[in-house]
Short mmCIF file of C-alpha atoms in Angstrom, two decimals:
data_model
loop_
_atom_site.label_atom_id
_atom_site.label_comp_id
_atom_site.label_asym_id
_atom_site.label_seq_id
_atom_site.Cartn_x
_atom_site.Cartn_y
_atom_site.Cartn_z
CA UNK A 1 0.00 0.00 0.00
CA UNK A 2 1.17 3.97 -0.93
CA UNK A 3 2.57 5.95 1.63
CA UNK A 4 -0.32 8.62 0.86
CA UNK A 5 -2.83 5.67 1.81
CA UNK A 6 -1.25 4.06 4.96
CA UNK A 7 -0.82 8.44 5.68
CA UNK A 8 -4.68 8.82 5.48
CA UNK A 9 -5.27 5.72 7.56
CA UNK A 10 -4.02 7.03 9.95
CA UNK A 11 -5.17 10.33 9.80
CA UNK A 12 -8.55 8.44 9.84
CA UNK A 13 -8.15 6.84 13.08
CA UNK A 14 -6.88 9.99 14.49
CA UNK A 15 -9.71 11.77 13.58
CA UNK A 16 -11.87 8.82 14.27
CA UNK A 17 -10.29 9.14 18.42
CA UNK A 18 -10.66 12.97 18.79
CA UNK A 19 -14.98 12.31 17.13
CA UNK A 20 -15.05 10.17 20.19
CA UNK A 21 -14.11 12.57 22.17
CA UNK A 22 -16.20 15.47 21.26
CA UNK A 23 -19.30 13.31 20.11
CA UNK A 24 -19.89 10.09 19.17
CA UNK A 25 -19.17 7.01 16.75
CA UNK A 26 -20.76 4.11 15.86
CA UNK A 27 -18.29 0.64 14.60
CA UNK A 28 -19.10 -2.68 13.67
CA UNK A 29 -16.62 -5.85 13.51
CA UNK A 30 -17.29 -8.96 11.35
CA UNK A 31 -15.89 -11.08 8.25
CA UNK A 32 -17.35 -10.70 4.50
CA UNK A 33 -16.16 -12.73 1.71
CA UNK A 34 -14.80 -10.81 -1.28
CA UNK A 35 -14.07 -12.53 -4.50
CA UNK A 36 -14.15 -15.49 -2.73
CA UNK A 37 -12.05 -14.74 0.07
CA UNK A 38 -12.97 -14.55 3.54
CA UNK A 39 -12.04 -10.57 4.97
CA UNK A 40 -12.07 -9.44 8.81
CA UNK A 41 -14.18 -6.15 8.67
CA UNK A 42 -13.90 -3.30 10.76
CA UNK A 43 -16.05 -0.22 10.20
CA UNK A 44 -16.33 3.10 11.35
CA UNK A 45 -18.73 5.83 11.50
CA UNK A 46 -17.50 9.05 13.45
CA UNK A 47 -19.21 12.52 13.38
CA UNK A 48 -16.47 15.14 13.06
CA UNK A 49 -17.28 18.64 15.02
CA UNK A 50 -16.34 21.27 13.00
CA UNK A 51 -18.00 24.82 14.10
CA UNK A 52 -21.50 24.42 13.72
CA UNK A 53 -21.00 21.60 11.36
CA UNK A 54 -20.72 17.76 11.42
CA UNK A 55 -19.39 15.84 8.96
CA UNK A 56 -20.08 12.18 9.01
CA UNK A 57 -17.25 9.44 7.67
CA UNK A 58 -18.00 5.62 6.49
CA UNK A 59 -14.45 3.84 6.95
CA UNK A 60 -14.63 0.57 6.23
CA UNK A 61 -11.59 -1.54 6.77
CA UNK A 62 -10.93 -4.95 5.12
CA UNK A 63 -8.09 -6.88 6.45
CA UNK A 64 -7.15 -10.46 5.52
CA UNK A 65 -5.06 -13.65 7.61
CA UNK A 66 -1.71 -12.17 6.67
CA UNK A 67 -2.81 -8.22 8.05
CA UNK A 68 -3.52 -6.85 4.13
CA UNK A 69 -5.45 -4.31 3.81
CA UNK A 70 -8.05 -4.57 0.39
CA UNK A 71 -7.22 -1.71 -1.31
CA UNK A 72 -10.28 -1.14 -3.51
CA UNK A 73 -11.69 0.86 -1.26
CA UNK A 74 -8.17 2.92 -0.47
CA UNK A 75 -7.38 3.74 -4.33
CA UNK A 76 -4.80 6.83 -3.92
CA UNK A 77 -2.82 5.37 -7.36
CA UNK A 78 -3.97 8.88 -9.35
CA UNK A 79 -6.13 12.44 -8.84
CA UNK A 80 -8.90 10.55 -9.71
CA UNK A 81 -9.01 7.73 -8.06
CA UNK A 82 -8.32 9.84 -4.63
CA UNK A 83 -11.01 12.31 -5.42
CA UNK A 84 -13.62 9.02 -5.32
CA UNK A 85 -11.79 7.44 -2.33
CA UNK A 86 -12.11 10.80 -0.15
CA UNK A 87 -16.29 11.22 -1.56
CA UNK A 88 -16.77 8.11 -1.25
CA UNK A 89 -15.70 8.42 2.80
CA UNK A 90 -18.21 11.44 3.39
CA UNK A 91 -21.04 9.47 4.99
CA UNK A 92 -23.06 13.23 5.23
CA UNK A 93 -22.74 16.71 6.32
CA UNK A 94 -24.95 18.71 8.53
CA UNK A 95 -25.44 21.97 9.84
CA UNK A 96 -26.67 22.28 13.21
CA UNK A 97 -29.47 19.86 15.12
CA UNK A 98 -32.79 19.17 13.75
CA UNK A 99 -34.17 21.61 16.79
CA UNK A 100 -31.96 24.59 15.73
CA UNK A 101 -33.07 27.69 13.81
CA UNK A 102 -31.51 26.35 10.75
CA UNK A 103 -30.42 22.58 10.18
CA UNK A 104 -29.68 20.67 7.45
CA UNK A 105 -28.01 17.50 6.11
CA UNK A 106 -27.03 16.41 2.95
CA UNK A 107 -25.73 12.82 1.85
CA UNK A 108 -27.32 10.06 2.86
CA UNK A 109 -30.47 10.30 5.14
CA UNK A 110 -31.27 7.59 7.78
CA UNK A 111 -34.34 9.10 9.53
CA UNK A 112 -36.73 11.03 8.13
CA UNK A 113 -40.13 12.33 9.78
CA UNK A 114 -42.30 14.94 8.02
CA UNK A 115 -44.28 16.54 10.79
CA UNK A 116 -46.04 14.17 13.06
CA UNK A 117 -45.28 11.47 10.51
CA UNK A 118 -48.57 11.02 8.61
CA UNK A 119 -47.23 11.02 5.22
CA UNK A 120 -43.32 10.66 5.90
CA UNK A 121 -42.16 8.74 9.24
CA UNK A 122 -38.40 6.89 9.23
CA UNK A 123 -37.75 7.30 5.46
CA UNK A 124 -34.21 7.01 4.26
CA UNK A 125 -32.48 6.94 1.67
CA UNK A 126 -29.71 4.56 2.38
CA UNK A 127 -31.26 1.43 3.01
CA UNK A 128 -29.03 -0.40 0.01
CA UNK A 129 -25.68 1.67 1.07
CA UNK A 130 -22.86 1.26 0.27
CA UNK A 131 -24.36 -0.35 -3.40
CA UNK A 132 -26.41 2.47 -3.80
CA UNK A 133 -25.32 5.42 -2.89
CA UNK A 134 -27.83 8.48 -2.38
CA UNK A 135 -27.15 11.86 -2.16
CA UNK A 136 -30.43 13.41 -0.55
CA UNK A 137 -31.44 16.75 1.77
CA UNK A 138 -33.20 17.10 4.86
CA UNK A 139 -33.77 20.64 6.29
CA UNK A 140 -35.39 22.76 9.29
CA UNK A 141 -35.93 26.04 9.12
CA UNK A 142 -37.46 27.56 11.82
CA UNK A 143 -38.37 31.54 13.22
CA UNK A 144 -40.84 33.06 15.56
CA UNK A 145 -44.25 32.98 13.18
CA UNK A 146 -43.69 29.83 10.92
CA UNK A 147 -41.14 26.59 10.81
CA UNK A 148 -40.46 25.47 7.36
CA UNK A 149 -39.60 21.72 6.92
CA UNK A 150 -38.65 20.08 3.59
CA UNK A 151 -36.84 16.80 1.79
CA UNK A 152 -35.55 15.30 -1.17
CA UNK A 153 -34.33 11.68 -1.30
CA UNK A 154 -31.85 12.19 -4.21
CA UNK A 155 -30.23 14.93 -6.26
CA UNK A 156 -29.55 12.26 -8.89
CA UNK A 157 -32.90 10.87 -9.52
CA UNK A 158 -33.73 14.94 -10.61
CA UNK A 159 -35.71 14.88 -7.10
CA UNK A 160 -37.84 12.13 -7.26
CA UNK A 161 -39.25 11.85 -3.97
CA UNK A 162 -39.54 15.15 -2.03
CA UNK A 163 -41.89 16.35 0.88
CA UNK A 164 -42.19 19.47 2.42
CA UNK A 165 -44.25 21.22 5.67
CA UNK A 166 -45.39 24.52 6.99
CA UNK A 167 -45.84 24.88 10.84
CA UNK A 168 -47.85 28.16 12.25
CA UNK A 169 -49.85 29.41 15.00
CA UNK A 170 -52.51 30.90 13.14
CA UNK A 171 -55.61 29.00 15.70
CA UNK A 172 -54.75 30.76 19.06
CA UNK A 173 -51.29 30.47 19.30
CA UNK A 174 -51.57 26.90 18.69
CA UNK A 175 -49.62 25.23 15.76
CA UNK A 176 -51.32 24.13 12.46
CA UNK A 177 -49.41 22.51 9.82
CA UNK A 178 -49.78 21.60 6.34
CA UNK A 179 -47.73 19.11 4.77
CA UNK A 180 -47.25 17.94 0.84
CA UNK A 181 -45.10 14.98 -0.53
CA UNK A 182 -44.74 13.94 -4.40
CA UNK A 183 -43.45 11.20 -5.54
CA UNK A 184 -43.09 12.69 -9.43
CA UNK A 185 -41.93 8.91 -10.78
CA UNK A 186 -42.77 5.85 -9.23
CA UNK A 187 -40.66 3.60 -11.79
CA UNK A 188 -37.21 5.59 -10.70
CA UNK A 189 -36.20 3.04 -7.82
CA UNK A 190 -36.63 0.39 -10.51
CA UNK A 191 -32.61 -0.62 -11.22
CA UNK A 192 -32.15 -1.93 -14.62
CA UNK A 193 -28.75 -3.48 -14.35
CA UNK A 194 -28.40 -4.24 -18.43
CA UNK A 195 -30.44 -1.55 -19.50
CA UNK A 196 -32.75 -2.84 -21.79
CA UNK A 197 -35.54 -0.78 -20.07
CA UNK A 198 -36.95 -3.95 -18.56
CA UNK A 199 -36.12 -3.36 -14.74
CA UNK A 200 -34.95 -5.75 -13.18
CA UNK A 201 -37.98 -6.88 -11.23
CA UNK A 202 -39.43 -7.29 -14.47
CA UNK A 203 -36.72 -9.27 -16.74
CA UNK A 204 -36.54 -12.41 -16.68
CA UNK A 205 -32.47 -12.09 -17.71
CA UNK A 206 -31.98 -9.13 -15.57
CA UNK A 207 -27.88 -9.27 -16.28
CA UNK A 208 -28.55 -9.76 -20.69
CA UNK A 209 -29.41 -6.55 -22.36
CA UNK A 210 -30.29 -8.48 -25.37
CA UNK A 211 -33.06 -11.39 -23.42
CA UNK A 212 -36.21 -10.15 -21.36
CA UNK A 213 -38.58 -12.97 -21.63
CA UNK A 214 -38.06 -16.82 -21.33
CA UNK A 215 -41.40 -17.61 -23.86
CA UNK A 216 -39.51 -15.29 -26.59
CA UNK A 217 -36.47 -17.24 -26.04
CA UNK A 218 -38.65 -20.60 -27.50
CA UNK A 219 -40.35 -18.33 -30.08
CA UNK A 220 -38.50 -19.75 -33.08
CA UNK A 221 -39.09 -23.46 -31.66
CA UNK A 222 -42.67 -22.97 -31.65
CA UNK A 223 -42.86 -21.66 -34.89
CA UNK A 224 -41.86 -24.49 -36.00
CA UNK A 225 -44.72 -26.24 -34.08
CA UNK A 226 -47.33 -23.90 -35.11
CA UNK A 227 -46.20 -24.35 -38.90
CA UNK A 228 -46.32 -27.48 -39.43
CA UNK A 229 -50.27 -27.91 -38.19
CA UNK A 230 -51.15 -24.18 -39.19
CA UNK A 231 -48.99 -23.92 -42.28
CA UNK A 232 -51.83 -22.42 -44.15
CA UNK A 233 -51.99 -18.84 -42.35
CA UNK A 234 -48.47 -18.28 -40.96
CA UNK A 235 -49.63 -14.24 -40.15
CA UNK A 236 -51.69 -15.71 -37.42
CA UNK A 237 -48.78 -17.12 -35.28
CA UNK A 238 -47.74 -14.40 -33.14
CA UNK A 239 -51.46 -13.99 -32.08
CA UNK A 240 -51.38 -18.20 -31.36
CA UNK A 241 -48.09 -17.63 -29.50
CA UNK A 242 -49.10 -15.12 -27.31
CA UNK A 243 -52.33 -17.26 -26.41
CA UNK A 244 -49.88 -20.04 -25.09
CA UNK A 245 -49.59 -21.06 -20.89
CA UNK A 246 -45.59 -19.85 -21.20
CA UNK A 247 -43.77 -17.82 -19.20
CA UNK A 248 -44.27 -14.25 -21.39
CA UNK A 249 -43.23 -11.07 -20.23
CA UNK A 250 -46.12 -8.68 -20.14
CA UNK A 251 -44.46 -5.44 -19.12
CA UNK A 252 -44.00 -2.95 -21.76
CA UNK A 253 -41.53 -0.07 -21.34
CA UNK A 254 -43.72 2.23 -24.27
CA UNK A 255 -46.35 1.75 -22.31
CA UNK A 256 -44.71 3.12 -18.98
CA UNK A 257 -45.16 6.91 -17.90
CA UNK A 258 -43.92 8.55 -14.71
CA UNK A 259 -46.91 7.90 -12.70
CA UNK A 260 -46.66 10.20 -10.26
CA UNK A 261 -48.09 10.16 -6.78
CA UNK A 262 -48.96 12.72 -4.27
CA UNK A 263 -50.59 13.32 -1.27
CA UNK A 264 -51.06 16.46 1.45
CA UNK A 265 -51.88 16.16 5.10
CA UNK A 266 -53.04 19.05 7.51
CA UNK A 267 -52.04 18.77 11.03
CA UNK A 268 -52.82 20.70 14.69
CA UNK A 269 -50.73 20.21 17.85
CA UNK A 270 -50.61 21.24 21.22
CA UNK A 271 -46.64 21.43 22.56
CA UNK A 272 -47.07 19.79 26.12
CA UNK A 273 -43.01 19.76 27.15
CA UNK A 274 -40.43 21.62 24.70
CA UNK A 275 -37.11 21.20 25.41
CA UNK A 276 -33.50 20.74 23.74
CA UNK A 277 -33.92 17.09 23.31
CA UNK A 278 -37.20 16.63 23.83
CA UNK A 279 -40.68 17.72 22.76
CA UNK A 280 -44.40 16.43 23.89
CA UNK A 281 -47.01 17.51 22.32
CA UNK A 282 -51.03 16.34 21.67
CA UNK A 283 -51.46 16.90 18.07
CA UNK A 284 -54.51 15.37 15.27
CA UNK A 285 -53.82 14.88 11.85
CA UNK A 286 -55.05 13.91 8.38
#
């Protein structure tokens, strides 16, 4: 391994004891096989304190019998192959806490909870990390008369999924809310790993961008079939073939739009206990 990379290690753990120190950090210890071979893993999580900002690292650490370190995930061999190492280490970065005047985060979102939770409660955006990596945004904005609360799951998927709400005490001092989320695609969270525009949960060879159906795979077979009792009216056969108990693939990518989705919800409250960490409240909502 480069001197840069066993540098930056260490840096890491460094860093990783003085996040400790100041806040928190999550690790987890166990073995994964890779290419066959059977790694120790050791992953990190620390929150680095930095002003009013936090920045979040994902260190992951895969060391074999002999003490090797796999360096796929510690490429420092050229400017852009340590550009994607350091990204790919930025877990997210916040500003403030979700009860400051202004927070937000951006990267990858573990908790998300739009108002009381009606429409949005413990969304995120990273459930298939590290595969898929999301790059989302969840803020708080908040002053005397109004709070403002908003979210988008991904800056990649053009915002495909976003939600936002608007908090004020317009009822006697007490707080009424009004929340909206859209959904403007429903078929974006559909991977398509050969991109034949058959997702995946719909082709039947979801890794051969020129197969997407195991019935049109025996087509020319049953030709043959239909031909030599039907031999007559060939034109017919494709309307006989699709008649047949076989495994066809229905789904039509022409016949796909962005189906979008939305809903709004409209919320009251009464705050019972408001503190730094902690909030009560009685609240309705539909």
């Amino acid at each position: 391994m480069s001197k840069s990379a066993i540098i930056f290690i260490y840096t890491c753990f460094t860093i990783v004891l003085f996040a400790q120190a100041e806040r928190s950090v999550q690790g987890a210890f166990g073995a994964v096989t890779i290419d066959g071979k059977v790694w120790n893993q050791i992953a990190l999580r620390p929150v680095i304190p930095i002003w009013k900002f936090g920045v979040a690292l994902d260190l992951v650490f895969y060391i074999d019998a002999d003490g090797n370190i796999h360096k796929d995930e510690w490429d420092f061999s050229d400017g852009e192959a340590i550009k994607n190492t350091l990204i790919d280490k930025i877990y997210y970065i916040r500003f403030g806490f979700p009860n400051d005047p202004l927070y937000f985060k951006v990267g990858s979102l573990d908790y998300v909870k739009l108002g009381y939770g009606i429409l949005v409660n413990g969304y995120s955006n990273a459930i298939e990390y590290p595969q898929v990596r999301k790059v989302g945004l969840d803020f708080r904005v908040k002053r005397d008369l109004f709070s403002v609360q908003g979210f988008v799951n991904d800056f990649k998927e053009n915002l495909g999924l976003t939600g936002f709400r608007v908090q004020t005490p317009v009822l006697a001092g007490i707080p009424i809310g009004v929340s909206a989320v859209m959904d403007r695609n429903q078929h974006l969270g559909l991977k398509d790993r050969d991109g034949d525009k058959y997702p995946d949960f719909f082709d039947h060879f979801p890794d051969d961008g020129n197969k997407y159906s195991n019935a049109r795979e025996n087509k020319e077979e049953w030709r043959q079939v239909y031909l030599e009792f039907e031999g007559s009216n060939p034109d017919s056969f494709d309307v006989w073939f699709t008649t047949l108990p076989l495994d066809h693939n229905t789904f039509n990518p022409a016949e796909i739009k962005d189906d979008p989705m939305s809903a709004i919800a409209i919320d009251i409250g009464y705050p019972v206990v408001t503190e730094q960490n902690m909030s009560i409240a009685i609240y309705a909502q539909i």
